[in-house]
Every structure is written in C-alpha cells, then in structure tokens.
Amino acid sequence: QIELHDLNALTLDYCDYRIDGGEWVERQPVTWLCNRLIRKAEPCKLEVRFKFSVDELPSEGSPLWLVIEQPQSYRIRLNRKRVKSKPEGHWLNFAFKRIDIRGLLKKGSNELFLECDYQPPLEVEAVYIVGDFSVWQTGETDFAIRAPVKEVESGDLVTQGLPFFAGSVSLKTEVELPLPQEVGANRVWLVLDGFKAIVAEVNLNGKECGVLAWSPYRLDVTKQIRKRNKLSVKLFSSLRNLLGPHHRGEEIYFTGPWHFESEQGWVWDYHFVPFGFEGVCFVYIR
C-alpha cells in the first residue's frame, strides 16, 4: 500500500505558441520560447497553449491547482473557461503561485491557454497541474491524469503514477517472520535493496527504527521484530523529477541553467531519476 503525504503534480514544459497573431508554432519546449522572447527583447502579443489529457477526473472537492509564476501577467483560460489570475497562496516556492481550478478539468483532451501583452523581461516558464491524482506517460511527450494509486509494486515509483512527484510517501506492508531466538540469531538487520531516495524513515510495529540516508541502507530491528509485523517505510524525494532537467538524456550530477536552456543535446523524451526501492530483506545474524 502507498500513502502520499503531498499532492502529486504534472509538469507541463512543452507548449504551442504564436506571436503577434502569426502562425502557431507547435510542440516546443517552453525554455526555447523563453529564449526566443529574451533574444527578441521587444513587446508583442503572446499566446501560449498547453495540452494534457485526463483519463479519470480527480475526486470532487479534492485540492486541484494550477501552479504558475507571475499569473498576474496573463489572461488565463482552461478549456475555454476564464480562470482568475489572482493566486491563493503559493506551492513549494514563493514564486510558484497556486490558482484553484476545481471543476474546470474534463475527461479527454484539456487545453490551458495563456495570453499576454508581453513586455521584457517577463520570462515564460513551465506550469504545473497539482492535485490528488496519478500521472502516466502515454507517449514521448504526453502524460495523462488518472485516479490516485493505492497499491504499488516494489521498485521505481516513477513508472507507477509518480513521474513528477516531489514530497514524501509511505509504503506499508505486513510480513510474518521468525523470532531471533527461534533461529539462533542474536541480531536482525532490516535492509532496503536498491534504495533510490533522498532519505527514508523506517517504522516497524509502530516503533521508529531510524533514518536511512546513505549506504549501507540497513537498520538494527532486533528489538522491534515480532512474529507478525507491520512495516512502514517513509520515502522523501528531491525536486529533481518535478523541475528537471528532464531532457538531457542522461543523469547530470551538476546542474546549471544551460542544462535547461540549451537546444544542443536536447532529448524530446523525458528522463527521470528512480524513486523507491527494490525490496526489503531481514538478515538474521548469529
């Protein structure tokens, strides 16, 4: 079982756009548009369109936000309905303003439309749909919103509805084990195999066992172990999969602005870092 402690997100970093009523330029990275406007350095009429799919609508009444920088600079429409540009607080960062969009999504194709009288030095950035849902990749640059995931398999959570997720989740299971004295052991280690997260908090049978942040990913659980055990592992992610860079084709261990902006070496598909672990082992030591 999985429990999310933070809302999930869909990052929209590809867009269609047109300038001064010209022809639409389709399926372009938002950073390329931003660079073009910076180089142009002139006022213009700017229209930007983001497309995404919804296979299953979020539960009625659950939080659902559009997160955008400088919303007051735009006239915003979602599925042809006007969206108030006045934000209701922020999300993760003071620059990430959140706008309530409950009731505005629809099943199938959705379009978010931004229009403004562009004035330098406004920077056009990626936007985010944030709420209680899962996200599934359906094409090279396409994703769909579906119902929240309640159960997952061991392994990478990125491919199980959380590609852009930033926050913490708890993975819970029950397991029957022999007591140490039954197998002649005097110590039991809990080991997380294939650990891929920033940090993990481990709870066994309602008792905190410790925190894992570096190798070896193991904890002494001799005092907490029972015949029937309830295990909870709380994983914390970074902002890497939410913010990117997503389009360099391989993992980068030092990131600068050029990794987001440069057209050279751009990969159209998305690259994520794994989030999760492959399995849990209990090691009995005599």
PDB file of C-alpha atoms in Angstrom:
ATOM      1  CA  GLN A   1       0.000   0.000   0.000  1.00  0.00           C
ATOM      2  CA  ILE A   2       1.099   3.556  -0.661  1.00  0.00           C
ATOM      3  CA  GLU A   3       0.135   6.774   1.103  1.00  0.00           C
ATOM      4  CA  LEU A   4       1.105  10.165  -0.325  1.00  0.00           C
ATOM      5  CA  HIS A   5       1.831  12.900   2.201  1.00  0.00           C
ATOM      6  CA  ASP A   6       1.981  15.570  -0.513  1.00  0.00           C
ATOM      7  CA  LEU A   7      -0.025  16.299  -3.631  1.00  0.00           C
ATOM      8  CA  ASN A   8       1.117  14.893  -6.955  1.00  0.00           C
ATOM      9  CA  ALA A   9       1.994  17.069  -9.951  1.00  0.00           C
ATOM     10  CA  LEU A  10       2.018  17.091 -13.737  1.00  0.00           C
ATOM     11  CA  THR A  11       4.760  19.291 -15.199  1.00  0.00           C
ATOM     12  CA  LEU A  12       3.842  20.995 -18.485  1.00  0.00           C
ATOM     13  CA  ASP A  13       7.060  22.094 -20.176  1.00  0.00           C
ATOM     14  CA  TYR A  14       6.026  21.777 -23.833  1.00  0.00           C
ATOM     15  CA  CYS A  15       3.673  24.276 -25.427  1.00  0.00           C
ATOM     16  CA  ASP A  16       2.244  25.689 -28.646  1.00  0.00           C
ATOM     17  CA  TYR A  17       2.629  29.426 -29.145  1.00  0.00           C
ATOM     18  CA  ARG A  18       2.173  32.280 -31.547  1.00  0.00           C
ATOM     19  CA  ILE A  19       3.443  35.823 -31.563  1.00  0.00           C
ATOM     20  CA  ASP A  20       1.523  38.872 -32.813  1.00  0.00           C
ATOM     21  CA  GLY A  21      -1.244  36.732 -34.298  1.00  0.00           C
ATOM     22  CA  GLY A  22       1.091  34.790 -36.589  1.00  0.00           C
ATOM     23  CA  GLU A  23       1.169  31.069 -37.293  1.00  0.00           C
ATOM     24  CA  TRP A  24       1.077  28.681 -34.364  1.00  0.00           C
ATOM     25  CA  VAL A  25       4.407  27.025 -33.551  1.00  0.00           C
ATOM     26  CA  GLU A  26       3.524  23.622 -32.140  1.00  0.00           C
ATOM     27  CA  ARG A  27       5.069  21.349 -29.527  1.00  0.00           C
ATOM     28  CA  GLN A  28       8.024  23.452 -28.461  1.00  0.00           C
ATOM     29  CA  PRO A  29       9.926  23.417 -25.161  1.00  0.00           C
ATOM     30  CA  VAL A  30       8.852  26.348 -23.019  1.00  0.00           C
ATOM     31  CA  THR A  31      12.505  27.239 -22.438  1.00  0.00           C
ATOM     32  CA  TRP A  32      13.021  27.669 -26.194  1.00  0.00           C
ATOM     33  CA  LEU A  33      10.104  30.096 -26.316  1.00  0.00           C
ATOM     34  CA  CYS A  34      11.532  31.967 -23.333  1.00  0.00           C
ATOM     35  CA  ASN A  35      14.931  32.220 -25.042  1.00  0.00           C
ATOM     36  CA  ARG A  36      13.338  33.488 -28.259  1.00  0.00           C
ATOM     37  CA  LEU A  37      11.479  36.234 -26.400  1.00  0.00           C
ATOM     38  CA  ILE A  38      14.609  37.238 -24.498  1.00  0.00           C
ATOM     39  CA  ARG A  39      16.581  37.493 -27.754  1.00  0.00           C
ATOM     40  CA  LYS A  40      13.752  39.407 -29.422  1.00  0.00           C
ATOM     41  CA  ALA A  41      13.602  41.815 -26.460  1.00  0.00           C
ATOM     42  CA  GLU A  42      10.530  43.564 -27.862  1.00  0.00           C
ATOM     43  CA  PRO A  43       6.916  43.913 -26.731  1.00  0.00           C
ATOM     44  CA  CYS A  44       4.479  41.622 -28.533  1.00  0.00           C
ATOM     45  CA  LYS A  45       1.141  39.896 -28.242  1.00  0.00           C
ATOM     46  CA  LEU A  46       1.871  36.406 -26.933  1.00  0.00           C
ATOM     47  CA  GLU A  47      -0.433  33.384 -26.879  1.00  0.00           C
ATOM     48  CA  VAL A  48       0.683  30.112 -25.272  1.00  0.00           C
ATOM     49  CA  ARG A  49      -1.232  26.826 -25.247  1.00  0.00           C
ATOM     50  CA  PHE A  50      -0.532  23.778 -23.066  1.00  0.00           C
ATOM     51  CA  LYS A  51      -2.218  20.446 -23.809  1.00  0.00           C
ATOM     52  CA  PHE A  52      -2.684  17.473 -21.500  1.00  0.00           C
ATOM     53  CA  SER A  53      -5.039  14.527 -21.062  1.00  0.00           C
ATOM     54  CA  VAL A  54      -7.321  13.438 -18.240  1.00  0.00           C
ATOM     55  CA  ASP A  55      -8.396   9.786 -18.245  1.00  0.00           C
ATOM     56  CA  GLU A  56     -10.024   9.970 -14.805  1.00  0.00           C
ATOM     57  CA  LEU A  57     -11.129  13.160 -13.083  1.00  0.00           C
ATOM     58  CA  PRO A  58      -9.826  13.944  -9.578  1.00  0.00           C
ATOM     59  CA  SER A  59     -12.337  13.428  -6.776  1.00  0.00           C
ATOM     60  CA  GLU A  60     -14.838  16.244  -6.433  1.00  0.00           C
ATOM     61  CA  GLY A  61     -13.763  18.652  -3.722  1.00  0.00           C
ATOM     62  CA  SER A  62     -10.153  17.450  -3.560  1.00  0.00           C
ATOM     63  CA  PRO A  63      -7.459  20.136  -3.972  1.00  0.00           C
ATOM     64  CA  LEU A  64      -6.671  20.968  -7.593  1.00  0.00           C
ATOM     65  CA  TRP A  65      -4.356  23.806  -8.530  1.00  0.00           C
ATOM     66  CA  LEU A  66      -2.734  25.428 -11.482  1.00  0.00           C
ATOM     67  CA  VAL A  67       0.737  26.476 -10.330  1.00  0.00           C
ATOM     68  CA  ILE A  68       2.303  29.256 -12.376  1.00  0.00           C
ATOM     69  CA  GLU A  69       4.844  32.027 -12.000  1.00  0.00           C
ATOM     70  CA  GLN A  70       3.638  35.632 -12.332  1.00  0.00           C
ATOM     71  CA  PRO A  71      -0.024  34.744 -13.042  1.00  0.00           C
ATOM     72  CA  GLN A  72      -0.984  38.422 -12.894  1.00  0.00           C
ATOM     73  CA  SER A  73       0.852  38.881 -16.217  1.00  0.00           C
ATOM     74  CA  TYR A  74      -1.561  36.600 -18.092  1.00  0.00           C
ATOM     75  CA  ARG A  75      -5.163  36.216 -19.118  1.00  0.00           C
ATOM     76  CA  ILE A  76      -5.803  32.548 -18.344  1.00  0.00           C
ATOM     77  CA  ARG A  77      -8.370  30.138 -19.756  1.00  0.00           C
ATOM     78  CA  LEU A  78      -8.741  26.423 -19.098  1.00  0.00           C
ATOM     79  CA  ASN A  79     -10.943  24.533 -21.546  1.00  0.00           C
ATOM     80  CA  ARG A  80     -12.299  27.900 -22.763  1.00  0.00           C
ATOM     81  CA  LYS A  81     -13.325  28.955 -19.266  1.00  0.00           C
ATOM     82  CA  ARG A  82     -11.805  32.054 -17.741  1.00  0.00           C
ATOM     83  CA  VAL A  83      -9.534  31.411 -14.764  1.00  0.00           C
ATOM     84  CA  LYS A  84      -8.929  34.072 -12.151  1.00  0.00           C
ATOM     85  CA  SER A  85      -5.332  35.274 -12.268  1.00  0.00           C
ATOM     86  CA  LYS A  86      -5.329  36.151  -8.574  1.00  0.00           C
ATOM     87  CA  PRO A  87      -3.441  33.393  -6.721  1.00  0.00           C
ATOM     88  CA  GLU A  88      -4.404  31.731  -3.449  1.00  0.00           C
ATOM     89  CA  GLY A  89      -1.041  31.332  -1.772  1.00  0.00           C
ATOM     90  CA  HIS A  90       1.991  29.511  -3.125  1.00  0.00           C
ATOM     91  CA  TRP A  91       3.310  25.968  -3.558  1.00  0.00           C
ATOM     92  CA  LEU A  92       6.868  24.887  -2.649  1.00  0.00           C
ATOM     93  CA  ASN A  93       8.311  28.302  -3.510  1.00  0.00           C
ATOM     94  CA  PHE A  94       7.038  31.862  -3.095  1.00  0.00           C
ATOM     95  CA  ALA A  95       7.354  32.328  -6.877  1.00  0.00           C
ATOM     96  CA  PHE A  96       5.102  29.317  -7.584  1.00  0.00           C
ATOM     97  CA  LYS A  97       1.634  30.818  -7.240  1.00  0.00           C
ATOM     98  CA  ARG A  98      -1.324  28.468  -6.990  1.00  0.00           C
ATOM     99  CA  ILE A  99      -4.751  29.035  -8.545  1.00  0.00           C
ATOM    100  CA  ASP A 100      -7.834  26.943  -7.762  1.00  0.00           C
ATOM    101  CA  ILE A 101      -9.045  25.090 -10.884  1.00  0.00           C
ATOM    102  CA  ARG A 102     -11.509  22.668  -9.292  1.00  0.00           C
ATOM    103  CA  GLY A 103     -14.351  21.833 -11.650  1.00  0.00           C
ATOM    104  CA  LEU A 104     -12.518  23.019 -14.770  1.00  0.00           C
ATOM    105  CA  LEU A 105     -10.893  19.782 -15.944  1.00  0.00           C
ATOM    106  CA  LYS A 106     -12.706  17.398 -18.273  1.00  0.00           C
ATOM    107  CA  LYS A 107     -12.160  13.844 -19.437  1.00  0.00           C
ATOM    108  CA  GLY A 108     -10.082  13.622 -22.580  1.00  0.00           C
ATOM    109  CA  SER A 109      -8.011  16.437 -24.044  1.00  0.00           C
ATOM    110  CA  ASN A 110      -7.581  19.605 -21.973  1.00  0.00           C
ATOM    111  CA  GLU A 111      -6.146  22.957 -23.057  1.00  0.00           C
ATOM    112  CA  LEU A 112      -4.640  25.647 -20.872  1.00  0.00           C
ATOM    113  CA  PHE A 113      -4.389  28.972 -22.681  1.00  0.00           C
ATOM    114  CA  LEU A 114      -2.237  31.914 -21.564  1.00  0.00           C
ATOM    115  CA  GLU A 115      -2.373  35.279 -23.292  1.00  0.00           C
ATOM    116  CA  CYS A 116      -0.491  38.451 -22.501  1.00  0.00           C
ATOM    117  CA  ASP A 117       0.832  41.691 -23.881  1.00  0.00           C
ATOM    118  CA  TYR A 118       4.406  40.600 -23.493  1.00  0.00           C
ATOM    119  CA  GLN A 119       6.903  43.063 -22.097  1.00  0.00           C
ATOM    120  CA  PRO A 120      10.557  42.237 -21.433  1.00  0.00           C
ATOM    121  CA  PRO A 121      11.938  40.970 -19.085  1.00  0.00           C
ATOM    122  CA  LEU A 122       8.973  38.620 -18.398  1.00  0.00           C
ATOM    123  CA  GLU A 123      10.181  35.005 -18.507  1.00  0.00           C
ATOM    124  CA  VAL A 124       7.709  32.365 -19.673  1.00  0.00           C
ATOM    125  CA  GLU A 125       8.113  29.223 -17.556  1.00  0.00           C
ATOM    126  CA  ALA A 126       6.714  25.711 -17.285  1.00  0.00           C
ATOM    127  CA  VAL A 127       3.409  25.362 -15.438  1.00  0.00           C
ATOM    128  CA  TYR A 128       2.114  22.616 -13.166  1.00  0.00           C
ATOM    129  CA  ILE A 129      -1.194  20.882 -12.504  1.00  0.00           C
ATOM    130  CA  VAL A 130      -1.190  19.851  -8.839  1.00  0.00           C
ATOM    131  CA  GLY A 131      -3.697  17.624  -7.073  1.00  0.00           C
ATOM    132  CA  ASP A 132      -4.720  14.229  -5.732  1.00  0.00           C
ATOM    133  CA  PHE A 133      -4.159  12.063  -8.805  1.00  0.00           C
ATOM    134  CA  SER A 134      -1.635   9.828 -10.535  1.00  0.00           C
ATOM    135  CA  VAL A 135       0.249  10.637 -13.752  1.00  0.00           C
ATOM    136  CA  TRP A 136       1.039   8.152 -16.520  1.00  0.00           C
ATOM    137  CA  GLN A 137       3.215   8.623 -19.593  1.00  0.00           C
ATOM    138  CA  THR A 138       1.233   7.811 -22.747  1.00  0.00           C
ATOM    139  CA  GLY A 139       3.676   8.998 -25.417  1.00  0.00           C
ATOM    140  CA  GLU A 140       7.078  10.544 -25.944  1.00  0.00           C
ATOM    141  CA  THR A 141       5.959  13.904 -24.551  1.00  0.00           C
ATOM    142  CA  ASP A 142       2.408  13.029 -23.447  1.00  0.00           C
ATOM    143  CA  PHE A 143       1.022  12.299 -19.992  1.00  0.00           C
ATOM    144  CA  ALA A 144      -2.449  11.559 -18.631  1.00  0.00           C
ATOM    145  CA  ILE A 145      -4.021  12.222 -15.246  1.00  0.00           C
ATOM    146  CA  ARG A 146      -5.721   9.233 -13.626  1.00  0.00           C
ATOM    147  CA  ALA A 147      -7.103   8.228 -10.225  1.00  0.00           C
ATOM    148  CA  PRO A 148      -4.669   8.136  -7.289  1.00  0.00           C
ATOM    149  CA  VAL A 149      -2.639   4.965  -6.874  1.00  0.00           C
ATOM    150  CA  LYS A 150      -3.408   2.989  -3.715  1.00  0.00           C
ATOM    151  CA  GLU A 151      -1.153  -0.041  -4.195  1.00  0.00           C
ATOM    152  CA  VAL A 152       2.247  -0.346  -5.876  1.00  0.00           C
ATOM    153  CA  GLU A 153       4.865  -2.980  -6.603  1.00  0.00           C
ATOM    154  CA  SER A 154       8.403  -2.889  -5.272  1.00  0.00           C
ATOM    155  CA  GLY A 155      10.657  -0.827  -7.498  1.00  0.00           C
ATOM    156  CA  ASP A 156      10.537   2.545  -9.164  1.00  0.00           C
ATOM    157  CA  LEU A 157       7.513   4.678  -8.250  1.00  0.00           C
ATOM    158  CA  VAL A 158       8.212   6.948 -11.230  1.00  0.00           C
ATOM    159  CA  THR A 159       6.647   4.327 -13.511  1.00  0.00           C
ATOM    160  CA  GLN A 160       3.735   3.758 -11.131  1.00  0.00           C
ATOM    161  CA  GLY A 161       1.983   7.102 -11.335  1.00  0.00           C
ATOM    162  CA  LEU A 162       4.561   9.435  -9.770  1.00  0.00           C
ATOM    163  CA  PRO A 163       6.941  10.635 -12.529  1.00  0.00           C
ATOM    164  CA  PHE A 164       6.966  14.295 -11.422  1.00  0.00           C
ATOM    165  CA  PHE A 165       6.253  13.754  -7.731  1.00  0.00           C
ATOM    166  CA  ALA A 166       8.079  15.873  -5.144  1.00  0.00           C
ATOM    167  CA  GLY A 167       7.461  15.146  -1.484  1.00  0.00           C
ATOM    168  CA  SER A 168       7.129  12.110   0.746  1.00  0.00           C
ATOM    169  CA  VAL A 169       5.247   8.818   0.559  1.00  0.00           C
ATOM    170  CA  SER A 170       4.802   5.905   2.948  1.00  0.00           C
ATOM    171  CA  LEU A 171       4.960   2.325   1.698  1.00  0.00           C
ATOM    172  CA  LYS A 172       3.249  -0.129   4.038  1.00  0.00           C
ATOM    173  CA  THR A 173       3.094  -3.904   4.200  1.00  0.00           C
ATOM    174  CA  GLU A 174       2.700  -6.788   6.638  1.00  0.00           C
ATOM    175  CA  VAL A 175       5.140  -9.678   6.928  1.00  0.00           C
ATOM    176  CA  GLU A 176       5.455 -12.809   9.074  1.00  0.00           C
ATOM    177  CA  LEU A 177       8.950 -13.584  10.366  1.00  0.00           C
ATOM    178  CA  PRO A 178      10.606 -15.975  12.813  1.00  0.00           C
ATOM    179  CA  LEU A 179      11.731 -14.531  16.117  1.00  0.00           C
ATOM    180  CA  PRO A 180      15.532 -14.282  16.503  1.00  0.00           C
ATOM    181  CA  GLN A 181      15.659 -16.943  19.228  1.00  0.00           C
ATOM    182  CA  GLU A 182      13.777 -19.395  17.016  1.00  0.00           C
ATOM    183  CA  VAL A 183      16.638 -19.453  14.505  1.00  0.00           C
ATOM    184  CA  GLY A 184      19.502 -18.991  16.944  1.00  0.00           C
ATOM    185  CA  ALA A 185      20.143 -15.361  15.982  1.00  0.00           C
ATOM    186  CA  ASN A 186      21.055 -12.553  18.329  1.00  0.00           C
ATOM    187  CA  ARG A 187      20.571  -9.674  15.878  1.00  0.00           C
ATOM    188  CA  VAL A 188      18.280  -8.825  12.949  1.00  0.00           C
ATOM    189  CA  TRP A 189      19.040  -6.242  10.281  1.00  0.00           C
ATOM    190  CA  LEU A 190      16.423  -4.660   8.038  1.00  0.00           C
ATOM    191  CA  VAL A 191      17.980  -3.893   4.641  1.00  0.00           C
ATOM    192  CA  LEU A 192      16.460  -1.819   1.822  1.00  0.00           C
ATOM    193  CA  ASP A 193      17.641  -3.231  -1.504  1.00  0.00           C
ATOM    194  CA  GLY A 194      18.033  -0.896  -4.470  1.00  0.00           C
ATOM    195  CA  PHE A 195      17.305   2.199  -2.386  1.00  0.00           C
ATOM    196  CA  LYS A 196      16.656   5.306  -4.527  1.00  0.00           C
ATOM    197  CA  ALA A 197      15.510   8.297  -2.484  1.00  0.00           C
ATOM    198  CA  ILE A 198      16.959  11.188  -0.536  1.00  0.00           C
ATOM    199  CA  VAL A 199      16.144   9.747   2.872  1.00  0.00           C
ATOM    200  CA  ALA A 200      13.872   7.120   4.450  1.00  0.00           C
ATOM    201  CA  GLU A 201      12.257   6.761   7.863  1.00  0.00           C
ATOM    202  CA  VAL A 202      11.534   3.176   8.931  1.00  0.00           C
ATOM    203  CA  ASN A 203       8.770   2.204  11.341  1.00  0.00           C
ATOM    204  CA  LEU A 204       8.240  -1.398  12.448  1.00  0.00           C
ATOM    205  CA  ASN A 205       5.230  -2.351  14.558  1.00  0.00           C
ATOM    206  CA  GLY A 206       4.551   1.259  15.470  1.00  0.00           C
ATOM    207  CA  LYS A 207       8.087   1.957  16.654  1.00  0.00           C
ATOM    208  CA  GLU A 208      10.598   4.213  14.929  1.00  0.00           C
ATOM    209  CA  CYS A 209      13.658   2.214  13.879  1.00  0.00           C
ATOM    210  CA  GLY A 210      15.763   5.013  12.449  1.00  0.00           C
ATOM    211  CA  VAL A 211      16.597   7.051   9.376  1.00  0.00           C
ATOM    212  CA  LEU A 212      18.444   5.888   6.250  1.00  0.00           C
ATOM    213  CA  ALA A 213      20.306   8.449   4.174  1.00  0.00           C
ATOM    214  CA  TRP A 214      23.456   6.697   2.919  1.00  0.00           C
ATOM    215  CA  SER A 215      24.855   3.244   2.252  1.00  0.00           C
ATOM    216  CA  PRO A 216      24.607   0.681   3.726  1.00  0.00           C
ATOM    217  CA  TYR A 217      20.836   1.073   3.866  1.00  0.00           C
ATOM    218  CA  ARG A 218      20.221  -1.085   6.919  1.00  0.00           C
ATOM    219  CA  LEU A 219      18.912  -0.764  10.474  1.00  0.00           C
ATOM    220  CA  ASP A 220      19.045  -2.961  13.551  1.00  0.00           C
ATOM    221  CA  VAL A 221      15.428  -4.031  14.231  1.00  0.00           C
ATOM    222  CA  THR A 222      16.131  -6.773  16.774  1.00  0.00           C
ATOM    223  CA  LYS A 223      14.059  -5.091  19.493  1.00  0.00           C
ATOM    224  CA  GLN A 224      11.126  -4.232  17.214  1.00  0.00           C
ATOM    225  CA  ILE A 225      10.646  -7.547  15.415  1.00  0.00           C
ATOM    226  CA  ARG A 226       7.595  -9.740  16.095  1.00  0.00           C
ATOM    227  CA  LYS A 227       6.064 -12.853  14.564  1.00  0.00           C
ATOM    228  CA  ARG A 228       3.584 -10.715  12.637  1.00  0.00           C
ATOM    229  CA  ASN A 229       4.983  -7.362  11.608  1.00  0.00           C
ATOM    230  CA  LYS A 230       3.612  -4.116  10.247  1.00  0.00           C
ATOM    231  CA  LEU A 231       6.283  -2.288   8.274  1.00  0.00           C
ATOM    232  CA  SER A 232       6.127   1.318   7.077  1.00  0.00           C
ATOM    233  CA  VAL A 233       8.902   2.990   5.070  1.00  0.00           C
ATOM    234  CA  LYS A 234       8.520   6.734   4.521  1.00  0.00           C
ATOM    235  CA  LEU A 235      10.487   7.941   1.493  1.00  0.00           C
ATOM    236  CA  PHE A 236      11.448  11.534   0.759  1.00  0.00           C
ATOM    237  CA  SER A 237      12.178  12.678  -2.786  1.00  0.00           C
ATOM    238  CA  SER A 238      14.033  15.690  -4.137  1.00  0.00           C
ATOM    239  CA  LEU A 239      12.665  18.292  -6.568  1.00  0.00           C
ATOM    240  CA  ARG A 240      14.657  16.736  -9.420  1.00  0.00           C
ATOM    241  CA  ASN A 241      11.797  14.918 -11.160  1.00  0.00           C
ATOM    242  CA  LEU A 242       9.440  17.870 -10.762  1.00  0.00           C
ATOM    243  CA  LEU A 243      11.731  20.617 -12.040  1.00  0.00           C
ATOM    244  CA  GLY A 244      14.210  18.730 -14.216  1.00  0.00           C
ATOM    245  CA  PRO A 245      16.327  18.971 -16.219  1.00  0.00           C
ATOM    246  CA  HIS A 246      14.214  16.339 -17.990  1.00  0.00           C
ATOM    247  CA  HIS A 247      15.635  16.460 -21.499  1.00  0.00           C
ATOM    248  CA  ARG A 248      19.383  15.810 -21.373  1.00  0.00           C
ATOM    249  CA  GLY A 249      19.156  12.041 -21.960  1.00  0.00           C
ATOM    250  CA  GLU A 250      21.316  11.014 -19.023  1.00  0.00           C
ATOM    251  CA  GLU A 251      21.662  11.872 -15.367  1.00  0.00           C
ATOM    252  CA  ILE A 252      23.614  15.032 -14.596  1.00  0.00           C
ATOM    253  CA  TYR A 253      25.238  15.346 -11.193  1.00  0.00           C
ATOM    254  CA  PHE A 254      25.961  19.056 -11.524  1.00  0.00           C
ATOM    255  CA  THR A 255      23.148  21.198 -12.904  1.00  0.00           C
ATOM    256  CA  GLY A 256      23.297  24.742 -14.234  1.00  0.00           C
ATOM    257  CA  PRO A 257      20.920  26.977 -16.220  1.00  0.00           C
ATOM    258  CA  TRP A 258      22.392  25.753 -19.525  1.00  0.00           C
ATOM    259  CA  HIS A 259      21.040  22.245 -18.870  1.00  0.00           C
ATOM    260  CA  PHE A 260      17.518  23.682 -19.082  1.00  0.00           C
ATOM    261  CA  GLU A 261      18.026  26.239 -21.835  1.00  0.00           C
ATOM    262  CA  SER A 262      20.465  24.841 -24.387  1.00  0.00           C
ATOM    263  CA  GLU A 263      18.936  23.418 -27.555  1.00  0.00           C
ATOM    264  CA  GLN A 264      22.126  21.473 -28.212  1.00  0.00           C
ATOM    265  CA  GLY A 265      21.802  17.908 -26.954  1.00  0.00           C
ATOM    266  CA  TRP A 266      18.075  18.285 -26.258  1.00  0.00           C
ATOM    267  CA  VAL A 267      16.180  14.977 -25.980  1.00  0.00           C
ATOM    268  CA  TRP A 268      12.436  15.213 -26.593  1.00  0.00           C
ATOM    269  CA  ASP A 269      11.548  12.311 -24.311  1.00  0.00           C
ATOM    270  CA  TYR A 270      11.700  12.659 -20.521  1.00  0.00           C
ATOM    271  CA  HIS A 271      14.480  11.441 -18.263  1.00  0.00           C
ATOM    272  CA  PHE A 272      13.648  10.845 -14.599  1.00  0.00           C
ATOM    273  CA  VAL A 273      15.698   9.591 -11.683  1.00  0.00           C
ATOM    274  CA  PRO A 274      14.343   6.493  -9.889  1.00  0.00           C
ATOM    275  CA  PHE A 275      12.366   6.888  -6.683  1.00  0.00           C
ATOM    276  CA  GLY A 276      11.701   3.899  -4.429  1.00  0.00           C
ATOM    277  CA  PHE A 277      13.443   0.646  -3.536  1.00  0.00           C
ATOM    278  CA  GLU A 278      13.549  -2.863  -4.962  1.00  0.00           C
ATOM    279  CA  GLY A 279      12.711  -4.779  -1.809  1.00  0.00           C
ATOM    280  CA  VAL A 280      13.144  -5.337   1.921  1.00  0.00           C
ATOM    281  CA  CYS A 281      15.365  -8.036   3.411  1.00  0.00           C
ATOM    282  CA  PHE A 282      15.555  -9.173   7.032  1.00  0.00           C
ATOM    283  CA  VAL A 283      19.015 -10.535   7.784  1.00  0.00           C
ATOM    284  CA  TYR A 284      19.408 -12.767  10.856  1.00  0.00           C
ATOM    285  CA  ILE A 285      22.897 -12.740  12.384  1.00  0.00           C
ATOM    286  CA  ARG A 286      24.132 -15.423  14.757  1.00  0.00           C
TER     287      ARG A 286
END
